[in-house]
PDB file of C-alpha atoms and ligand atoms in Angstrom:
ATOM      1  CA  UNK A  18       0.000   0.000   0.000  1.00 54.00           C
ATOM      2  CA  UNK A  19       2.231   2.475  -1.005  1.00 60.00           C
ATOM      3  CA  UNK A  20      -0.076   4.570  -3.162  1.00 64.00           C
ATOM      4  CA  UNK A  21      -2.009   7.555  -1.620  1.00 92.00           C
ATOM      5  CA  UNK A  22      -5.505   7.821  -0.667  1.00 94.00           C
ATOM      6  CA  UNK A  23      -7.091   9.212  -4.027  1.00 95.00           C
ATOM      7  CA  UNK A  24      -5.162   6.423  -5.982  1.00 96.00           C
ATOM      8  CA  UNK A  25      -6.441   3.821  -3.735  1.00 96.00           C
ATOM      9  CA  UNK A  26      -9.790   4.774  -4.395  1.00 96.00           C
ATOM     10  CA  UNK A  27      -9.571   4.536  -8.028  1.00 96.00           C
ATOM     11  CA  UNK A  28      -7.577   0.867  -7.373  1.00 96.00           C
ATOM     12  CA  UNK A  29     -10.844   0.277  -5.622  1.00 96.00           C
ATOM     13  CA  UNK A  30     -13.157   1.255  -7.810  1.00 96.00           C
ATOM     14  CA  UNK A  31     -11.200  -0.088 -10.589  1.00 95.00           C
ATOM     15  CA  UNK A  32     -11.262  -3.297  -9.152  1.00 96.00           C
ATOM     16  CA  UNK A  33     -15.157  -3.837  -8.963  1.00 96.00           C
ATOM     17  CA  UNK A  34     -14.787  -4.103 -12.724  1.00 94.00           C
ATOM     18  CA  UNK A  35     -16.086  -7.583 -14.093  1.00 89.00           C
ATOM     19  CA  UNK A  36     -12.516  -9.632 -15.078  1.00 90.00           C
ATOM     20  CA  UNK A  37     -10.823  -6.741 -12.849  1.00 91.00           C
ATOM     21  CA  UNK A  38      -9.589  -8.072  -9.338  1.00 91.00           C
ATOM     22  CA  UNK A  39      -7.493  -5.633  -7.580  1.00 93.00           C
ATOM     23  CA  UNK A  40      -4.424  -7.370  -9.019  1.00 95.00           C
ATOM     24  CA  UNK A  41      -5.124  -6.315 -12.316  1.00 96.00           C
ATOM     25  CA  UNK A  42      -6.499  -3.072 -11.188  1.00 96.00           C
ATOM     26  CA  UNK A  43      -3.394  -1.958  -9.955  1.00 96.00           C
ATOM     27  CA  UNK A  44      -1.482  -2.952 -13.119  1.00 96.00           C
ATOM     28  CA  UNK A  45      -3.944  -0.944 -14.738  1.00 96.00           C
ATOM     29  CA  UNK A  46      -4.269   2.275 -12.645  1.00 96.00           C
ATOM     30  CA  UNK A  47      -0.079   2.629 -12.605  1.00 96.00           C
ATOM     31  CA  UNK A  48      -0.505   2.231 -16.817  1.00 97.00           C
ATOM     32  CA  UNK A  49      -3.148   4.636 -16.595  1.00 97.00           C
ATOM     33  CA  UNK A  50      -1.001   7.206 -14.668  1.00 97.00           C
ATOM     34  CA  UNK A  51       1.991   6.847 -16.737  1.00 98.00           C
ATOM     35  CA  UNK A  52      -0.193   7.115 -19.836  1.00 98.00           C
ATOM     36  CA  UNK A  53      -1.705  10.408 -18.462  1.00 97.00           C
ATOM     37  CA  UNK A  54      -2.016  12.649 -21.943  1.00 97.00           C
ATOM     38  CA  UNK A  55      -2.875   9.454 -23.872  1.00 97.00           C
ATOM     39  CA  UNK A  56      -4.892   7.432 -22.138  1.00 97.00           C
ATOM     40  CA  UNK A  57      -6.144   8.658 -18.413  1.00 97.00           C
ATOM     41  CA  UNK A  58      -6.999  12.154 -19.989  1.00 98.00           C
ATOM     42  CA  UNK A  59      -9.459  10.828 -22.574  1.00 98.00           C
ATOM     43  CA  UNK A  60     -10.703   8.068 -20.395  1.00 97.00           C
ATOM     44  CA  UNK A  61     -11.778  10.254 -17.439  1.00 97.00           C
ATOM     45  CA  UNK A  62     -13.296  12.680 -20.519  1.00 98.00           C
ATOM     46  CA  UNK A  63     -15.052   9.571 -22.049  1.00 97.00           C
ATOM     47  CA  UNK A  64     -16.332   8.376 -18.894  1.00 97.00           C
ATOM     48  CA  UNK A  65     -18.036  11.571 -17.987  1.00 97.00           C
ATOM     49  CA  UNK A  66     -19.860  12.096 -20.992  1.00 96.00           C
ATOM     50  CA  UNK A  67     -21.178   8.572 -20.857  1.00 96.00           C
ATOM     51  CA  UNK A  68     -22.447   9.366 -17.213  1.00 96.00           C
ATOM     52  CA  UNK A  69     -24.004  12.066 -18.253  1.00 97.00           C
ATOM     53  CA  UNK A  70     -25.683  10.480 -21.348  1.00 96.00           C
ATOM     54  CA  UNK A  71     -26.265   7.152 -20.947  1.00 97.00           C
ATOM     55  CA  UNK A  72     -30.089   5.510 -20.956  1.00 97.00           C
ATOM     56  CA  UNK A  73     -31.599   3.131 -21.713  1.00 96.00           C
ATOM     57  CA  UNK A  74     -34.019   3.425 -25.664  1.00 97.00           C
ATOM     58  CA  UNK A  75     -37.180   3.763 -24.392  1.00 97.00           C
ATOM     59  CA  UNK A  76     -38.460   1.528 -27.365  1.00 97.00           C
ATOM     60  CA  UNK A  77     -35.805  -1.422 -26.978  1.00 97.00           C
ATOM     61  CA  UNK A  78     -34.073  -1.247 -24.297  1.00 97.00           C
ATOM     62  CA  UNK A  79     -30.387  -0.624 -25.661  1.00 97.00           C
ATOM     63  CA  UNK A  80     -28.633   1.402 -23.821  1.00 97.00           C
ATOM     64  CA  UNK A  81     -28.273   4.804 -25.638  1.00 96.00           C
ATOM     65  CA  UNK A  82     -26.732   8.190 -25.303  1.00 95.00           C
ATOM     66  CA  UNK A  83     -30.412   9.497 -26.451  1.00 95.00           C
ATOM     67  CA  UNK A  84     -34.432   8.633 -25.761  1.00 97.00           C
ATOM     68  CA  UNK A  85     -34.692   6.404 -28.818  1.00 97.00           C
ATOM     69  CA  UNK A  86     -31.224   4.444 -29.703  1.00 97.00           C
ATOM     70  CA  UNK A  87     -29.120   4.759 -33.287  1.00 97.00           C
ATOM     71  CA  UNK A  88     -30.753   1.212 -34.050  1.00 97.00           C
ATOM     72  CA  UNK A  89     -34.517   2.479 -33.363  1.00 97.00           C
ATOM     73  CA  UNK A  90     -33.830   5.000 -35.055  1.00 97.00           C
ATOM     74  CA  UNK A  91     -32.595   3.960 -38.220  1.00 97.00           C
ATOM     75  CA  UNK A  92     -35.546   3.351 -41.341  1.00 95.00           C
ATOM     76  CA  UNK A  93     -33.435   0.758 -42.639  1.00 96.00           C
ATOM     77  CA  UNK A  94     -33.460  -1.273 -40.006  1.00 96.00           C
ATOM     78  CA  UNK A  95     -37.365  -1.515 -39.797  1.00 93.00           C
ATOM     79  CA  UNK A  96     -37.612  -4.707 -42.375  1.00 94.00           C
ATOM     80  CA  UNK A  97     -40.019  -6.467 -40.555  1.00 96.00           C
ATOM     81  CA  UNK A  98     -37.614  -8.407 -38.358  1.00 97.00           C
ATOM     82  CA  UNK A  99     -37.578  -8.195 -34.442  1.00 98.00           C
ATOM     83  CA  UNK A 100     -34.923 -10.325 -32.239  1.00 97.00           C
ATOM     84  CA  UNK A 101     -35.416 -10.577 -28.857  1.00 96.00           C
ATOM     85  CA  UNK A 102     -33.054 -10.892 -26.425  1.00 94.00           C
ATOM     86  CA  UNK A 103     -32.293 -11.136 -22.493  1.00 93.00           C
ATOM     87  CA  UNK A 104     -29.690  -8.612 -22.190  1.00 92.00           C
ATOM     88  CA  UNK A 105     -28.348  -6.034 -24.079  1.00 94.00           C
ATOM     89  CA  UNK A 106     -24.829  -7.819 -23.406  1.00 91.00           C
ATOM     90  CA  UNK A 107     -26.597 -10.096 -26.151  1.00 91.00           C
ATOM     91  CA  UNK A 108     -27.955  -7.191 -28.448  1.00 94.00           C
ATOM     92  CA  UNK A 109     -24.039  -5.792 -28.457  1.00 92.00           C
ATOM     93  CA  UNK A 110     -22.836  -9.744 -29.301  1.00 90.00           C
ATOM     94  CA  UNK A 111     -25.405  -9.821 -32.394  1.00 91.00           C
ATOM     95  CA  UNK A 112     -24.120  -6.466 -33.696  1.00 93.00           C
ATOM     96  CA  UNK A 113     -21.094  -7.654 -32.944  1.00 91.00           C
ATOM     97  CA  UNK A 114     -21.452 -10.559 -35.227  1.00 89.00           C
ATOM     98  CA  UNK A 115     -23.127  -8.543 -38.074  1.00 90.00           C
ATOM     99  CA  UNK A 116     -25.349 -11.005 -39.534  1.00 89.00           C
ATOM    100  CA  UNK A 117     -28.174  -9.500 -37.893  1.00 94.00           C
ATOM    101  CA  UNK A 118     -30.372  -6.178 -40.415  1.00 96.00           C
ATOM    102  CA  UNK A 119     -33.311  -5.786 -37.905  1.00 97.00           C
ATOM    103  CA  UNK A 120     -34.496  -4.237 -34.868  1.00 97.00           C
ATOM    104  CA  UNK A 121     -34.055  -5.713 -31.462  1.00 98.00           C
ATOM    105  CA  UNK A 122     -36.094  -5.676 -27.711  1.00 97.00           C
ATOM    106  CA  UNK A 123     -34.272  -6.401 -24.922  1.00 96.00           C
ATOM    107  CA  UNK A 124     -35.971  -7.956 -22.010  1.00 95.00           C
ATOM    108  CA  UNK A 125     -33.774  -7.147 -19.024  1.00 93.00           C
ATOM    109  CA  UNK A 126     -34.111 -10.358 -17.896  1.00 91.00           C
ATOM    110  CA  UNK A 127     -36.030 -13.329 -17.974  1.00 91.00           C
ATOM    111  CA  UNK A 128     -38.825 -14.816 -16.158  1.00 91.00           C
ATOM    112  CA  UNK A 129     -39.054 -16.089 -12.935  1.00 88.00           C
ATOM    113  CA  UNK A 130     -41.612 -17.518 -10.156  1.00 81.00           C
ATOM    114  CA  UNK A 131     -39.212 -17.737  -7.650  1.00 83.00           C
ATOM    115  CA  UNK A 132     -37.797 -13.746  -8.092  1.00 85.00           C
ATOM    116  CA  UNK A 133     -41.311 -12.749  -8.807  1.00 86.00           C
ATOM    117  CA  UNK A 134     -40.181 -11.091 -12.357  1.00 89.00           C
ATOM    118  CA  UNK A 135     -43.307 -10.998 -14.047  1.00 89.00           C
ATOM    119  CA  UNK A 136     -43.973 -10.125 -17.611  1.00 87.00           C
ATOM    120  CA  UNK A 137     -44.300  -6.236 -16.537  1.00 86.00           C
ATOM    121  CA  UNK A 138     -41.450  -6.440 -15.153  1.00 88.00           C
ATOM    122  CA  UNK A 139     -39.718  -7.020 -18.190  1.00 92.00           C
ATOM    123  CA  UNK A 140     -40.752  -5.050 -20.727  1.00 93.00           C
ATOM    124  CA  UNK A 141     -42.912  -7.899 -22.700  1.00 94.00           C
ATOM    125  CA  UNK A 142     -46.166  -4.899 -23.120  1.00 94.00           C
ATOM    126  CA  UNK A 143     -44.079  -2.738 -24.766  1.00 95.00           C
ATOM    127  CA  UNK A 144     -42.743  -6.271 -27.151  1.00 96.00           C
ATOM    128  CA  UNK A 145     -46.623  -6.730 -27.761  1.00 95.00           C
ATOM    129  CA  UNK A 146     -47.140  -3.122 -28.483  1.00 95.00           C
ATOM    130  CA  UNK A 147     -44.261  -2.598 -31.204  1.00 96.00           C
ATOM    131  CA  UNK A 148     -45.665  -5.788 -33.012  1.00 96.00           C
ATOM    132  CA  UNK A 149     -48.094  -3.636 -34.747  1.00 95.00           C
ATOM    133  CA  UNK A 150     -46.580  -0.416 -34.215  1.00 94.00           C
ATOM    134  CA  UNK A 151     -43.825  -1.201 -36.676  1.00 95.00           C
ATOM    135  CA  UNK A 152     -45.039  -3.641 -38.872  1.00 95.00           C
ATOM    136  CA  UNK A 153     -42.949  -6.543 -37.670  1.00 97.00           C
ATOM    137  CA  UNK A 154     -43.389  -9.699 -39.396  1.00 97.00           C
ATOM    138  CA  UNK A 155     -41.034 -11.874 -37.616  1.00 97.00           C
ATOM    139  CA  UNK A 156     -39.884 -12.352 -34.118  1.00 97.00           C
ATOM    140  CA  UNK A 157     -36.720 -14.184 -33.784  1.00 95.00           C
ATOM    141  CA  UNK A 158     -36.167 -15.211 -30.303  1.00 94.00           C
ATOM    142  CA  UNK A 159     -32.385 -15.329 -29.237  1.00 92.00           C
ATOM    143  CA  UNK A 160     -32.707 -16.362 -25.502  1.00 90.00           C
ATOM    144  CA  UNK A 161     -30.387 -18.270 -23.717  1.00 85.00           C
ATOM    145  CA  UNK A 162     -31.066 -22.036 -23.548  1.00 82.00           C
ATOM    146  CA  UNK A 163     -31.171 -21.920 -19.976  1.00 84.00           C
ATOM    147  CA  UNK A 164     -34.957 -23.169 -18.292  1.00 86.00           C
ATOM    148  CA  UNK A 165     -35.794 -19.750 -17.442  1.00 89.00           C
ATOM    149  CA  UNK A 166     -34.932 -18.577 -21.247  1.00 89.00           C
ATOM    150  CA  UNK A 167     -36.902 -21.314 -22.918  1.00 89.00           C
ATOM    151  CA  UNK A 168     -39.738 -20.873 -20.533  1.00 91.00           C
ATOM    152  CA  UNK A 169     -39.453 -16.718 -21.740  1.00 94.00           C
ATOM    153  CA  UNK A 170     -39.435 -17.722 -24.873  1.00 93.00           C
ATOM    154  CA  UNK A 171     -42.504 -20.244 -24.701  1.00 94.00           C
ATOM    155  CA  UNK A 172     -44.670 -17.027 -23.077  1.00 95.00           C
ATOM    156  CA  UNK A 173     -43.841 -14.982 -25.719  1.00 96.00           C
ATOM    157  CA  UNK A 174     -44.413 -16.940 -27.876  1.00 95.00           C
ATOM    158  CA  UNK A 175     -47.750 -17.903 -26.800  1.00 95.00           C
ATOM    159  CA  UNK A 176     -48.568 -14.004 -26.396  1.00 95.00           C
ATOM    160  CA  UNK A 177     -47.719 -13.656 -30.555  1.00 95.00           C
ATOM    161  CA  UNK A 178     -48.992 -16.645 -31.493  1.00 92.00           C
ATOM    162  CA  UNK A 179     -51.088 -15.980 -35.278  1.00 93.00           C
ATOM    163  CA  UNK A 180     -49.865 -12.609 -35.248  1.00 94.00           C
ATOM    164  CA  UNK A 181     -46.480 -12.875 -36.560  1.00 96.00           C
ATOM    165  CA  UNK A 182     -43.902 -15.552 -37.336  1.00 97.00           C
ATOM    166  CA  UNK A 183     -41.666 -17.069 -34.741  1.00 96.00           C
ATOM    167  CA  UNK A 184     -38.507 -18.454 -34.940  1.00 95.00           C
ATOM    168  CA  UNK A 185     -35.934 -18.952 -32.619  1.00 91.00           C
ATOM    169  CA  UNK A 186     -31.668 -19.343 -33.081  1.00 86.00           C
ATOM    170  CA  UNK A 187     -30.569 -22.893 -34.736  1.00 78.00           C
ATOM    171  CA  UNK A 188     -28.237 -25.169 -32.436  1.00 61.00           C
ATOM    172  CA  UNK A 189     -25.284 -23.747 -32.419  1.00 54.00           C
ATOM    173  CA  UNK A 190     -25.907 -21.520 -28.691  1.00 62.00           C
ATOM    174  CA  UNK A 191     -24.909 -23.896 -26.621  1.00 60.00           C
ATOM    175  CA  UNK A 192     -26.858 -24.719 -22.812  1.00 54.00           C
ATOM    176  CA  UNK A 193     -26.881 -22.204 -20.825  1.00 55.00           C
ATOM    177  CA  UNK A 194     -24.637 -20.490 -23.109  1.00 59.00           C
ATOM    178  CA  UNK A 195     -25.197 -17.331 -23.279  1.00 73.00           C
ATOM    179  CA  UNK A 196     -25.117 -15.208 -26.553  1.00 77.00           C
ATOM    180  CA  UNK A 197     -22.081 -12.956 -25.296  1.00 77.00           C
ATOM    181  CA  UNK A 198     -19.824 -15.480 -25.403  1.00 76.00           C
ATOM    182  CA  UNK A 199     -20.243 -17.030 -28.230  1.00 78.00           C
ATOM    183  CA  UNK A 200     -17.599 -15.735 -30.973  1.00 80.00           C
ATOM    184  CA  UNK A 201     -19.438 -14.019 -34.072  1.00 80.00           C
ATOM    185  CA  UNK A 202     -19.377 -17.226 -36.856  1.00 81.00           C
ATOM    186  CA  UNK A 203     -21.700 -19.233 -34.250  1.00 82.00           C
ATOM    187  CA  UNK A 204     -24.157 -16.630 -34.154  1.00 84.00           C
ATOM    188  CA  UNK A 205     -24.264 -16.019 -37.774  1.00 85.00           C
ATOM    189  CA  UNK A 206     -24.463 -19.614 -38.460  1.00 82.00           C
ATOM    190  CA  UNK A 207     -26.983 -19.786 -35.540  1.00 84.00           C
ATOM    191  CA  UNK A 208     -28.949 -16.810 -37.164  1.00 87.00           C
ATOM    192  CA  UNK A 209     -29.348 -17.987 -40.766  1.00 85.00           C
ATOM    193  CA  UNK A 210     -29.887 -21.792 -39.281  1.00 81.00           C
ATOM    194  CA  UNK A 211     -32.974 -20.677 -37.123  1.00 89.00           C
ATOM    195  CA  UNK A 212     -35.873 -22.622 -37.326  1.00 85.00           C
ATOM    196  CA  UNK A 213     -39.426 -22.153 -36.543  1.00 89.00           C
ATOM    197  CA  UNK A 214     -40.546 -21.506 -33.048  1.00 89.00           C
TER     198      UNK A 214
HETATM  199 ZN1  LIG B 360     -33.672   1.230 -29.433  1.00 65.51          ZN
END
């Protein structure tokens, strides 16, 4: 502990990172001082304006810097295609991959008895509402293949059914695998593999 007070902080804070123990967070806090013009500077300046901005897009759930995200907001992205997701960790891994044209809805979650999330609590009206509202033709459902997912995915499902059509990923996501870490040639391939719902 040889570091003052105000660096100890940041080591502190730095370590409540996810993959960040305070190991690491130390490593990285001494590169960030030594890389003060280049890298501190512009981090502490990034990381402001993000506080200040971020939210989440009050029609999907993305996080954005604005009401309605860049993906909402963009006409050519309206073809009729909606993928749902649990988390926008997920949304970020399907942009990531590229394969993906449409709009998304993130859930924030999925359902659960035993935590009492109900289907208010995770923004499934607002799903059923943009159904209509933007002409959506197909709802691909990228859950994770974890109970709680499928079971999601089956209430959804049932909530749509005759309205639009449903698919859901091909194999490919593996159990309990979650969409984030699955590298971008699995999703593609799981994306232009899926298979009625
Ligand atoms: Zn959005």
């Amino acid at each position: 502990m040889s570091a003052n007070r105000e660096i100890e902080n940041l080591i502190e804070l730095m370590a409540k990172l996810p993959g960040l123990g305070p190991r690491s967070a130390r490593r990285a806090v001494l590169h960030l001082i030594r890389k003060r013009a280049l890298l501190l500077t512009p981090l502490a300046d990034a990381m402001q304006e993000v506080a200040a901005t971020a939210r989440e897009c009050l029609n999907c759930g993305n996080v954005a810097t604005s009401d309605i995200c860049d993906i909402c907001q963009d006409n050519r992205r309206a073809n009729g295609e909606l993928c749902v997701v649990e988390d926008v960790a997920d949304l970020w891994a399907m942009e990531r991959s590229g394969v993906f044209k449409g709009r998304y809805h993130v859930l924030g979650g999925t359902l659960s008895a035993l935590d009492a999330v109900g289907p208010e609590e995770l923004r499934i009206p607002k799903l059923l509402d943009r159904i209509p509202g933007e002409h959506v033709t197909e709802v691909i459902l990228a859950l994770n293949a974890t109970v709680e997912g499928q079971t999601t995915a089956h209430y959804i499902a049932d909530q749509l059914e005759g309205q639009v059509k449903l698919t859901s990923l091909a194999q490919g996501v593996p159990i309990g695998g979650e969409l984030d870490y699955l590298d971008d040639g699995t999703i593609s391939a799981a994306l232009r593999a899926r298979k009625e719902f």
